[in-house]
Coordinates of C-alpha atoms (C1' of nucleotides) in Angstrom, one line a residue:
Chain A
M1 CA 0.0 0.0 0.0
D2 CA 1.2 3.5 -0.9
P3 CA 1.2 6.0 1.9
F4 CA -2.0 7.9 2.5
A5 CA -2.6 11.5 1.6
L6 CA -4.7 13.0 4.4
D7 CA -6.1 16.5 4.1
R8 CA -6.7 17.9 7.6
S9 CA -8.3 21.1 6.2
S10 CA -10.9 19.1 4.2
P11 CA -14.4 18.9 5.5
V12 CA -14.3 15.2 4.7
P13 CA -13.7 13.4 8.0
L14 CA -10.3 11.8 8.4
Y15 CA -11.7 8.3 9.0
F16 CA -13.7 8.7 5.8
Q17 CA -10.6 9.7 3.8
I18 CA -8.8 6.6 5.1
A19 CA -11.7 4.3 4.3
E20 CA -12.1 5.8 0.8
Q21 CA -8.4 5.1 0.0
Y22 CA -8.5 1.6 1.3
E23 CA -11.7 0.9 -0.7
Q24 CA -10.1 2.3 -3.8
A25 CA -7.1 0.1 -3.3
I26 CA -9.3 -3.0 -2.9
V27 CA -11.3 -2.1 -6.0
D28 CA -8.1 -1.3 -8.0
G29 CA -6.5 -4.6 -7.0
R30 CA -3.6 -3.0 -5.2
L31 CA -5.0 -4.9 -2.1
R32 CA -6.0 -8.4 -3.0
P33 CA -8.4 -10.8 -1.3
G34 CA -6.7 -12.3 1.7
D35 CA -4.1 -9.5 2.0
R36 CA -3.5 -8.4 5.6
L37 CA -3.7 -4.8 6.6
E38 CA -1.2 -3.3 9.0
T39 CA -2.3 -3.3 12.6
E40 CA -4.5 -0.5 13.9
V41 CA -1.7 0.7 16.2
A42 CA 0.9 0.7 13.4
L43 CA -1.5 2.5 11.1
A44 CA -2.3 5.1 13.7
R45 CA 1.4 5.8 14.2
Q46 CA 2.2 6.0 10.5
L47 CA -0.7 8.4 9.8
G48 CA -0.2 10.5 12.9
L49 CA -3.7 9.7 14.0
S50 CA -5.2 8.2 17.1
R51 CA -6.2 4.6 17.1
P52 CA -10.0 5.2 17.5
T53 CA -9.9 7.3 14.3
V54 CA -8.2 4.5 12.4
R55 CA -10.5 2.0 13.9
Q56 CA -13.5 4.0 12.7
A57 CA -12.3 3.9 9.2
I58 CA -11.7 0.1 9.3
Q59 CA -15.1 -0.4 10.9
L60 CA -16.7 1.4 7.9
L61 CA -15.2 -1.1 5.5
V62 CA -16.0 -4.1 7.7
D63 CA -19.7 -2.9 7.7
K64 CA -19.5 -2.7 3.9
G65 CA -18.3 -6.3 3.8
L66 CA -14.9 -5.5 2.3
L67 CA -12.7 -6.3 5.3
V68 CA -12.9 -9.0 8.0
R69 CA -11.3 -8.7 11.4
K70 CA -10.3 -11.3 13.9
R71 CA -9.1 -10.7 17.4
G72 CA -5.6 -11.8 18.0
V73 CA -5.0 -12.2 14.2
G74 CA -5.6 -9.1 12.3
T75 CA -7.6 -7.5 9.5
Q76 CA -7.8 -9.0 6.0
V77 CA -9.5 -8.2 2.7
V78 CA -12.4 -10.5 2.2
H79 CA -12.1 -13.3 -0.4
A80 CA -14.8 -12.0 -2.7
Q81 CA -15.1 -10.3 -5.9
V82 CA -16.1 -6.8 -4.9
R83 CA -19.4 -5.5 -6.1
R84 CA -21.2 -2.5 -5.0
A85 CA -23.3 -3.1 -1.9
L86 CA -27.0 -2.3 -1.8
E87 CA -27.3 1.2 -0.6
L88 CA -30.1 3.6 0.2
T89 CA -30.5 4.9 -3.3
S90 CA -33.0 4.7 -6.0
L91 CA -33.0 2.5 -9.1
F92 CA -32.2 5.6 -11.1
D93 CA -28.9 6.0 -9.3
D94 CA -28.2 2.3 -9.6
L95 CA -28.6 2.3 -13.3
S96 CA -26.8 5.6 -13.9
R97 CA -23.7 4.4 -12.1
A98 CA -23.8 1.2 -14.1
G99 CA -23.7 3.3 -17.2
Q100 CA -26.9 1.8 -18.6
A101 CA -28.7 5.0 -19.6
P102 CA -31.9 4.5 -17.8
R103 CA -35.0 6.4 -18.9
T104 CA -38.2 7.2 -17.1
Q105 CA -41.6 7.6 -18.5
I106 CA -44.2 9.2 -16.2
L107 CA -47.4 7.2 -16.4
G108 CA -49.3 9.4 -13.9
L109 CA -48.8 12.0 -11.2
R110 CA -51.8 13.1 -9.2
R111 CA -53.1 14.0 -5.8
V112 CA -55.6 11.5 -4.6
S113 CA -57.4 10.7 -1.4
A114 CA -55.5 8.0 0.5
E115 CA -57.0 4.6 0.5
P116 CA -56.5 2.7 3.7
A117 CA -53.9 0.5 2.1
Q118 CA -51.9 3.6 1.2
A119 CA -52.7 5.6 4.3
Q120 CA -51.4 3.0 6.8
P121 CA -47.8 2.8 5.6
L122 CA -47.7 6.6 5.1
Q123 CA -49.1 7.2 8.5
V124 CA -51.7 9.6 7.4
A125 CA -55.5 9.4 8.0
P126 CA -57.5 7.6 5.3
G127 CA -59.0 10.2 2.9
E128 CA -56.2 12.6 3.4
P129 CA -54.6 13.9 0.1
I130 CA -51.4 12.2 -1.0
W131 CA -49.3 12.1 -4.1
L132 CA -49.6 9.1 -6.3
L133 CA -46.8 8.6 -8.8
E134 CA -46.6 5.9 -11.4
R135 CA -43.6 5.5 -13.7
L136 CA -42.2 3.1 -16.2
R137 CA -38.4 2.6 -16.1
L138 CA -36.6 1.6 -19.2
V139 CA -33.0 0.7 -19.9
G140 CA -32.2 1.3 -23.5
D141 CA -35.4 0.4 -25.2
E142 CA -36.3 -2.4 -22.8
P143 CA -38.9 -1.8 -20.2
L144 CA -37.5 -2.7 -16.8
A145 CA -39.8 -1.9 -14.0
V146 CA -43.1 -0.4 -13.1
L147 CA -42.7 2.0 -10.1
R148 CA -45.6 3.1 -8.0
N149 CA -45.0 5.6 -5.2
C150 CA -47.1 7.3 -2.5
L151 CA -45.8 10.4 -0.8
R152 CA -47.2 12.7 1.9
T153 CA -48.3 16.0 0.5
G154 CA -46.9 19.2 2.1
L155 CA -43.4 17.9 2.0
V156 CA -42.7 18.8 -1.6
D157 CA -44.5 19.9 -4.7
L158 CA -43.6 17.0 -7.1
E159 CA -45.0 18.8 -10.1
A160 CA -42.2 21.4 -9.7
F161 CA -39.5 18.8 -10.5
D162 CA -38.4 17.0 -13.6
L163 CA -39.0 13.5 -12.4
E164 CA -38.1 12.0 -15.8
R165 CA -34.6 13.4 -15.6
Q166 CA -33.7 13.4 -11.9
G167 CA -35.5 10.5 -10.5
L168 CA -37.7 10.7 -7.4
Y169 CA -34.9 10.6 -4.8
G170 CA -32.9 13.2 -6.7
S171 CA -35.9 15.5 -6.7
L172 CA -36.4 14.9 -3.0
R173 CA -32.8 15.7 -2.3
R174 CA -33.1 18.9 -4.2
A175 CA -36.0 19.8 -2.0
G176 CA -33.8 19.3 1.0
I177 CA -35.4 16.0 2.0
S178 CA -32.8 13.4 2.8
M179 CA -33.6 9.7 3.5
S180 CA -32.1 8.2 6.5
V181 CA -33.6 4.7 6.9
A182 CA -35.7 2.5 4.7
R183 CA -37.3 -0.8 5.2
Q184 CA -37.8 -3.0 2.2
R185 CA -39.4 -6.3 1.4
V186 CA -38.5 -8.2 -1.7
G187 CA -40.8 -10.9 -3.1
A188 CA -42.2 -12.4 -6.3
R189 CA -45.6 -12.9 -8.0
R190 CA -47.2 -13.2 -11.4
A191 CA -47.6 -10.2 -13.6
S192 CA -51.0 -8.7 -13.9
P193 CA -52.3 -8.2 -17.5
A194 CA -51.6 -4.4 -17.2
E195 CA -48.1 -5.0 -15.9
A196 CA -47.4 -7.6 -18.5
A197 CA -48.3 -5.2 -21.2
L198 CA -46.2 -2.4 -19.8
L199 CA -43.2 -4.7 -19.4
S200 CA -43.5 -6.6 -22.7
E201 CA -43.9 -9.8 -20.8
D202 CA -46.5 -12.6 -21.0
P203 CA -49.4 -12.3 -18.6
G204 CA -48.6 -14.5 -15.6
A205 CA -44.8 -14.1 -16.1
P206 CA -42.8 -14.1 -12.9
L207 CA -42.0 -10.6 -11.6
L208 CA -39.7 -9.5 -8.8
T209 CA -41.5 -7.2 -6.3
M210 CA -40.2 -4.6 -3.9
E211 CA -42.1 -2.7 -1.2
R212 CA -40.2 0.1 0.5
T213 CA -41.0 2.6 3.2
A214 CA -38.4 5.4 3.6
Y215 CA -37.9 7.7 6.6
D216 CA -36.1 11.0 6.9
N217 CA -33.7 11.8 9.7
A218 CA -36.5 12.9 12.0
G219 CA -37.9 9.4 11.7
R220 CA -41.0 10.5 9.6
V221 CA -42.3 8.5 6.8
V222 CA -41.5 10.2 3.5
E223 CA -42.3 7.7 0.8
F224 CA -43.9 4.3 0.3
G225 CA -43.2 2.5 -2.9
Q226 CA -44.5 -0.7 -4.6
H227 CA -42.4 -1.7 -7.5
V228 CA -42.3 -4.6 -9.9
Y229 CA -39.2 -5.6 -11.9
R230 CA -38.5 -7.9 -14.8
P231 CA -36.4 -10.6 -13.1
D232 CA -34.3 -11.2 -16.2
L233 CA -33.0 -7.6 -16.1
Y234 CA -32.9 -6.8 -12.4
S235 CA -32.1 -8.4 -9.0
F236 CA -31.3 -7.2 -5.5
E237 CA -27.9 -7.6 -4.0
T238 CA -27.1 -7.3 -0.3
T239 CA -24.2 -7.7 1.9
L240 CA -24.9 -9.1 5.3
V241 CA -22.5 -8.5 8.2
Q242 CA -22.4 -10.4 11.5
R243 CA -22.2 -7.9 14.4
Chain B
M1 CA -37.4 5.3 30.5
D2 CA -36.6 3.4 33.6
P3 CA -33.0 3.6 34.8
F4 CA -30.6 1.1 33.3
A5 CA -29.2 -1.9 35.1
L6 CA -25.6 -2.2 34.0
D7 CA -23.5 -5.2 35.0
R8 CA -19.8 -4.3 34.9
S9 CA -18.8 -7.8 35.8
S10 CA -20.6 -9.3 32.8
P11 CA -18.7 -10.4 29.8
V12 CA -21.4 -8.6 27.7
P13 CA -20.0 -5.2 26.7
L14 CA -21.5 -2.2 28.3
Y15 CA -22.5 -0.6 25.0
F16 CA -24.3 -3.8 24.1
Q17 CA -26.1 -3.9 27.4
I18 CA -27.4 -0.3 26.9
A19 CA -28.4 -1.0 23.3
E20 CA -30.3 -4.2 24.3
Q21 CA -32.3 -2.3 27.0
Y22 CA -33.2 0.5 24.5
E23 CA -34.2 -2.0 21.9
Q24 CA -36.4 -3.8 24.4
A25 CA -38.0 -0.5 25.4
I26 CA -38.8 0.2 21.8
V27 CA -40.2 -3.2 21.2
D28 CA -42.2 -3.1 24.4
G29 CA -43.6 0.3 23.5
R30 CA -42.1 2.0 26.5
L31 CA -40.4 4.2 23.9
R32 CA -42.7 5.1 21.1
P33 CA -42.1 6.3 17.6
G34 CA -40.9 9.9 17.6
D35 CA -39.9 9.8 21.3
R36 CA -36.6 11.7 22.0
L37 CA -33.8 10.1 23.8
E38 CA -31.8 12.0 26.3
T39 CA -28.7 13.6 25.0
E40 CA -25.5 11.5 24.8
V41 CA -23.8 13.7 27.3
A42 CA -26.7 13.4 29.8
L43 CA -26.9 9.7 29.3
A44 CA -23.2 9.2 29.9
R45 CA -23.4 11.2 33.1
Q46 CA -26.4 9.3 34.4
L47 CA -24.9 5.9 33.6
G48 CA -21.5 6.8 34.9
L49 CA -20.0 6.0 31.5
S50 CA -17.9 7.9 29.0
R51 CA -19.7 9.5 26.0
P52 CA -18.0 7.3 23.4
T53 CA -19.4 4.2 25.1
V54 CA -22.9 5.6 25.1
R55 CA -22.5 6.7 21.5
Q56 CA -21.4 3.2 20.5
A57 CA -24.7 1.8 21.9
I58 CA -26.8 4.4 20.1
Q59 CA -24.9 3.8 16.8
L60 CA -25.7 0.1 17.0
L61 CA -29.4 0.9 17.1
V62 CA -29.1 3.5 14.4
D63 CA -27.5 0.9 12.2
K64 CA -30.4 -1.4 13.0
G65 CA -32.8 1.2 11.8
L66 CA -34.4 1.7 15.2
L67 CA -33.2 5.2 15.9
V68 CA -32.4 8.3 13.8
R69 CA -30.0 11.0 14.8
K70 CA -29.8 14.6 13.7
R71 CA -27.0 17.0 14.5
G72 CA -28.2 19.9 16.5
V73 CA -31.5 18.3 17.3
G74 CA -31.2 14.9 19.0
T75 CA -31.9 11.2 18.8
Q76 CA -35.4 9.9 18.1
V77 CA -37.1 6.6 17.7
V78 CA -38.0 6.0 14.1
H79 CA -41.6 6.2 13.1
A80 CA -42.0 2.6 12.0
Q81 CA -43.5 -0.6 13.2
V82 CA -40.5 -2.5 14.4
R83 CA -39.8 -5.7 12.8
R84 CA -36.7 -7.9 13.0
A85 CA -34.1 -6.8 10.5
L86 CA -32.5 -9.2 8.0
E87 CA -29.5 -10.7 9.8
L88 CA -26.8 -13.1 8.9
T89 CA -28.8 -16.2 9.8
S90 CA -30.3 -19.1 8.1
L91 CA -33.9 -19.7 7.1
F92 CA -34.0 -22.3 9.9
D93 CA -33.3 -19.6 12.5
D94 CA -35.8 -17.2 10.9
L95 CA -38.6 -19.7 11.1
S96 CA -37.7 -21.0 14.5
R97 CA -37.9 -17.6 16.0
A98 CA -41.1 -16.9 14.3
G99 CA -42.5 -20.0 16.1
Q100 CA -43.5 -21.6 12.8
A101 CA -42.0 -25.1 13.5
P102 CA -39.9 -25.6 10.4
R103 CA -38.9 -29.0 9.3
T104 CA -36.1 -30.1 7.0
Q105 CA -36.0 -33.1 4.7
I106 CA -32.6 -34.0 3.3
L107 CA -33.0 -34.7 -0.4
G108 CA -29.3 -35.5 -0.9
L109 CA -25.9 -35.1 0.7
R110 CA -22.8 -36.3 -1.2
R111 CA -19.3 -35.5 -2.2
V112 CA -19.0 -34.6 -5.8
S113 CA -16.4 -33.2 -8.2
A114 CA -16.9 -29.4 -8.5
E115 CA -18.3 -28.3 -11.8
P116 CA -17.0 -25.0 -13.0
A117 CA -20.3 -23.2 -12.0
Q118 CA -19.8 -24.5 -8.5
A119 CA -16.0 -24.2 -8.3
Q120 CA -15.9 -20.5 -9.2
P121 CA -18.0 -19.1 -6.3
L122 CA -16.4 -21.6 -3.9
Q123 CA -12.9 -20.6 -5.1
V124 CA -11.7 -24.2 -5.5
A125 CA -10.3 -25.7 -8.7
P126 CA -12.8 -27.4 -11.0
G127 CA -12.9 -31.1 -10.3
E128 CA -11.9 -30.8 -6.7
P129 CA -14.2 -32.6 -4.3
I130 CA -17.0 -30.5 -2.6
W131 CA -20.0 -31.2 -0.5
L132 CA -23.3 -30.9 -2.3
L133 CA -26.4 -30.6 -0.1
E134 CA -30.0 -30.5 -1.2
R135 CA -32.8 -30.0 1.2
L136 CA -36.5 -29.4 1.2
R137 CA -37.8 -26.9 3.8
L138 CA -41.3 -27.2 5.1
V139 CA -43.3 -25.1 7.5
G140 CA -46.1 -27.3 9.0
D141 CA -47.0 -29.5 6.1
E142 CA -46.5 -26.9 3.4
P143 CA -43.3 -27.1 1.4
L144 CA -41.6 -23.7 1.5
A145 CA -38.2 -23.9 -0.2
V146 CA -35.7 -26.0 -2.0
L147 CA -32.2 -25.4 -0.7
R148 CA -29.1 -26.3 -2.6
N149 CA -25.7 -25.7 -1.0
C150 CA -22.1 -26.3 -2.0
L151 CA -19.4 -26.3 0.7
R152 CA -15.6 -26.8 0.6
T153 CA -14.6 -30.2 2.0
G154 CA -12.0 -30.3 4.7
L155 CA -13.8 -27.6 6.8
V156 CA -16.3 -30.0 8.3
D157 CA -17.7 -33.5 8.0
L158 CA -21.3 -32.7 7.2
E159 CA -22.3 -36.4 7.7
A160 CA -21.4 -36.1 11.3
F161 CA -24.2 -33.6 12.0
D162 CA -27.9 -33.8 12.2
L163 CA -28.8 -31.4 9.5
E164 CA -32.5 -32.1 9.8
R165 CA -32.6 -30.9 13.3
Q166 CA -29.9 -28.2 13.5
G167 CA -29.9 -26.6 10.1
L168 CA -26.7 -26.0 8.2
Y169 CA -25.6 -22.9 10.0
G170 CA -26.2 -24.4 13.3
S171 CA -24.1 -27.4 12.4
L172 CA -21.3 -25.1 11.1
R173 CA -21.4 -23.2 14.4
R174 CA -21.0 -26.4 16.3
A175 CA -18.0 -27.2 14.2
G176 CA -16.5 -23.9 15.3
I177 CA -17.1 -22.2 11.9
S178 CA -18.7 -18.8 12.3
M179 CA -19.9 -16.7 9.4
S180 CA -18.8 -13.1 9.2
V181 CA -19.9 -11.7 5.9
A182 CA -22.3 -12.9 3.2
R183 CA -23.2 -11.5 -0.2
Q184 CA -26.6 -12.4 -1.5
R185 CA -28.7 -11.8 -4.6
V186 CA -32.4 -12.1 -4.7
G187 CA -34.3 -12.6 -7.9
A188 CA -37.2 -14.4 -9.4
R189 CA -37.9 -17.0 -12.1
R190 CA -40.2 -19.7 -13.2
A191 CA -40.3 -23.0 -11.4
S192 CA -38.7 -26.0 -13.2
P193 CA -40.9 -29.1 -13.3
A194 CA -38.8 -30.7 -10.6
E195 CA -39.0 -27.7 -8.3
A196 CA -42.7 -27.4 -9.0
A197 CA -43.3 -31.0 -7.9
L198 CA -41.3 -30.5 -4.7
L199 CA -43.0 -27.3 -3.8
S200 CA -46.6 -28.3 -4.8
E201 CA -46.7 -25.6 -7.3
D202 CA -47.6 -25.5 -11.0
P203 CA -44.8 -25.8 -13.4
G204 CA -43.9 -22.3 -14.5
A205 CA -45.1 -20.7 -11.3
P206 CA -43.1 -17.7 -10.1
L207 CA -40.5 -18.5 -7.5
L208 CA -38.3 -16.2 -5.4
T209 CA -34.6 -17.1 -5.8
M210 CA -31.6 -16.4 -3.5
E211 CA -28.0 -17.0 -4.1
R212 CA -25.6 -16.5 -1.2
T213 CA -21.9 -16.7 -0.7
A214 CA -20.8 -16.7 2.9
Y215 CA -17.3 -16.0 4.3
D216 CA -15.7 -16.7 7.7
N217 CA -13.8 -14.2 9.6
A218 CA -10.6 -15.1 7.8
G219 CA -12.4 -13.9 4.7
R220 CA -12.5 -17.4 3.2
V221 CA -15.5 -18.7 1.3
V222 CA -17.4 -21.2 3.4
E223 CA -20.6 -21.8 1.6
F224 CA -22.4 -21.1 -1.6
G225 CA -26.2 -21.6 -1.7
Q226 CA -28.8 -21.4 -4.5
H227 CA -32.3 -21.5 -3.0
V228 CA -35.8 -21.1 -4.3
Y229 CA -38.8 -20.1 -2.2
R230 CA -42.5 -20.1 -2.7
P231 CA -43.3 -16.4 -2.9
D232 CA -46.7 -16.7 -1.2
L233 CA -44.9 -18.0 1.9
Y234 CA -41.6 -16.2 2.1
S235 CA -40.1 -12.8 1.2
F236 CA -36.9 -11.0 2.2
E237 CA -36.9 -8.0 4.4
T238 CA -34.0 -5.6 4.7
T239 CA -33.3 -2.3 6.6
L240 CA -31.2 0.1 4.7
V241 CA -29.3 2.9 6.5
Q242 CA -27.7 6.0 5.0
R243 CA -24.2 6.3 6.4
Chain C
dG1 C1' 5.1 -14.3 25.8
dA2 C1' 4.2 -11.3 22.0
dG3 C1' 1.0 -9.3 19.2
dT4 C1' -3.7 -8.6 17.7
dG5 C1' -8.4 -6.5 17.8
dG6 C1' -12.3 -5.3 21.5
dT7 C1' -13.6 -2.3 24.9
dC8 C1' -13.5 1.9 27.7
dT9 C1' -12.0 6.5 29.6
dA10 C1' -12.1 11.7 30.0
dG11 C1' -11.7 14.9 27.9
dA12 C1' -11.6 18.5 23.4
dC13 C1' -13.3 21.3 19.4
dC14 C1' -16.5 21.8 15.7
dA15 C1' -20.9 22.2 12.7
dC16 C1' -25.4 22.4 12.9
dT17 C1' -30.3 23.5 14.6
dC18 C1' -33.4 26.2 16.9
dA19 C1' -35.2 29.8 19.7
Chain D
dG1 C1' -26.4 31.9 22.2
dA2 C1' -27.4 27.4 24.0
dG3 C1' -27.6 22.8 23.1
dT4 C1' -27.1 18.9 20.0
dG5 C1' -24.6 15.2 17.6
dG6 C1' -19.9 14.6 14.6
dT7 C1' -15.2 14.1 15.0
dC8 C1' -10.8 13.4 17.2
dT9 C1' -7.1 12.7 20.8
dA10 C1' -3.9 9.8 23.8
dG11 C1' -3.9 6.9 26.4
dA12 C1' -5.6 2.2 29.3
dC13 C1' -6.7 -2.8 30.2
dC14 C1' -8.5 -7.0 28.4
dA15 C1' -9.4 -11.5 25.6
dC16 C1' -7.9 -13.9 22.2
dT17 C1' -4.5 -16.2 18.8
dC18 C1' -0.3 -18.0 17.6
dC19 C1' 4.3 -19.4 18.4

DNA sequence: GAGTGGTCTAGACCACTCA
DNA sequence: GAGTGGTCTAGACCACTCC
């Protein structure tokens, strides 16, 4: 490993700068699966930092599934091909980063009265107005997913944003709304006739489903989504870490 | 919140004791969604601990998606019905804890020569001997999933364990092998005729699929699984946290 | 016995939020 | 301006692994 370049005047925390450089080294192949890192104490001495700061950096990468630690032994790069972990982002971000040129087609955006099935996850009273957004996601010319989202009104005026270009999460970020936590459930079912038509699939074809409820950093529900994906074009990848 | 009972002679770390008691309070309803916790400094003073220790406890629950923090504001309980997050466990554990009396039927356990498709994820040479384990999981009398696992030989003698009663992960734990990290991919596809017969489904019915590679805390591949689930009986739940 | 990561202390300064 | 969480320091002792 090359020496680190730390910028103490940067607003980026030191532990994050360290973690970024290690992550890059792993992705680049400068650190290979099974390689041992230097000990936390040695690293702290070399970098002129305290051990807790170095430890915080390593912990970040352990949580991402890139490193494994063993007491009395040391810290090693995990023996796995590194792929991007599932993060709290939208499908739009996922595909943009994969360079696949996603497009979005708005099928409908309107204010409706919340039905009980929508009101409950959004934690509003039934009959209250909510945003209902339906979109078709395409990658190239292939339809990929049908996205259906419910949002509380009052948070943001969705019609003011270019949802086709920025995606929903990008628009929310621009409005100053940042997601903090999300719960999601992934399942499967047959395509309805309408979904099959939109996705160029046979009726009854298997679809991957995802339901997600997202919360801001005040713990309030921001968004509830029910999405269906073509399983030949999309799947969900997660890294699980024992804590 | 009631005062905490900390046991400094316990081998359980103090930060974990604190986190456990908060988690219990949230599950019990003594702490309700939106409730504010006391400040980290105040908590440290009351508990007679340093602030970093208290902070470590809170971080654990933030990572679990139970609490949200906001600088300049405070720490709150997230506005969500609390459900168990997806952890690094097996389906057997999942169902046991849900009180659903899972059963396992071993369809086959044998040593085979690794085919390339099996050798690659296990990181052994093609043709090397590996364990191949096929099981049918049932809940009550309903078939739930077909589980197919490949393991490196040499780690453990699978025939020495009662896989029907303990599950695979339980057997590995007994053999002193603990999982540290796992990567998994969830998708969907049609049932093959054989799978349909095992799962009491129609051929071509939609199935939920999961591929998982698990690593021990030396970063070595331990297990590679390809599983299919009946989507009416099982789905995958995850909590995503912005870091 | 030497070396590792796991836990913990008792402070410090800062950026941010809100009144 | 007061109070919050975010970051960072410079140590300490312990449990565990390996030789």
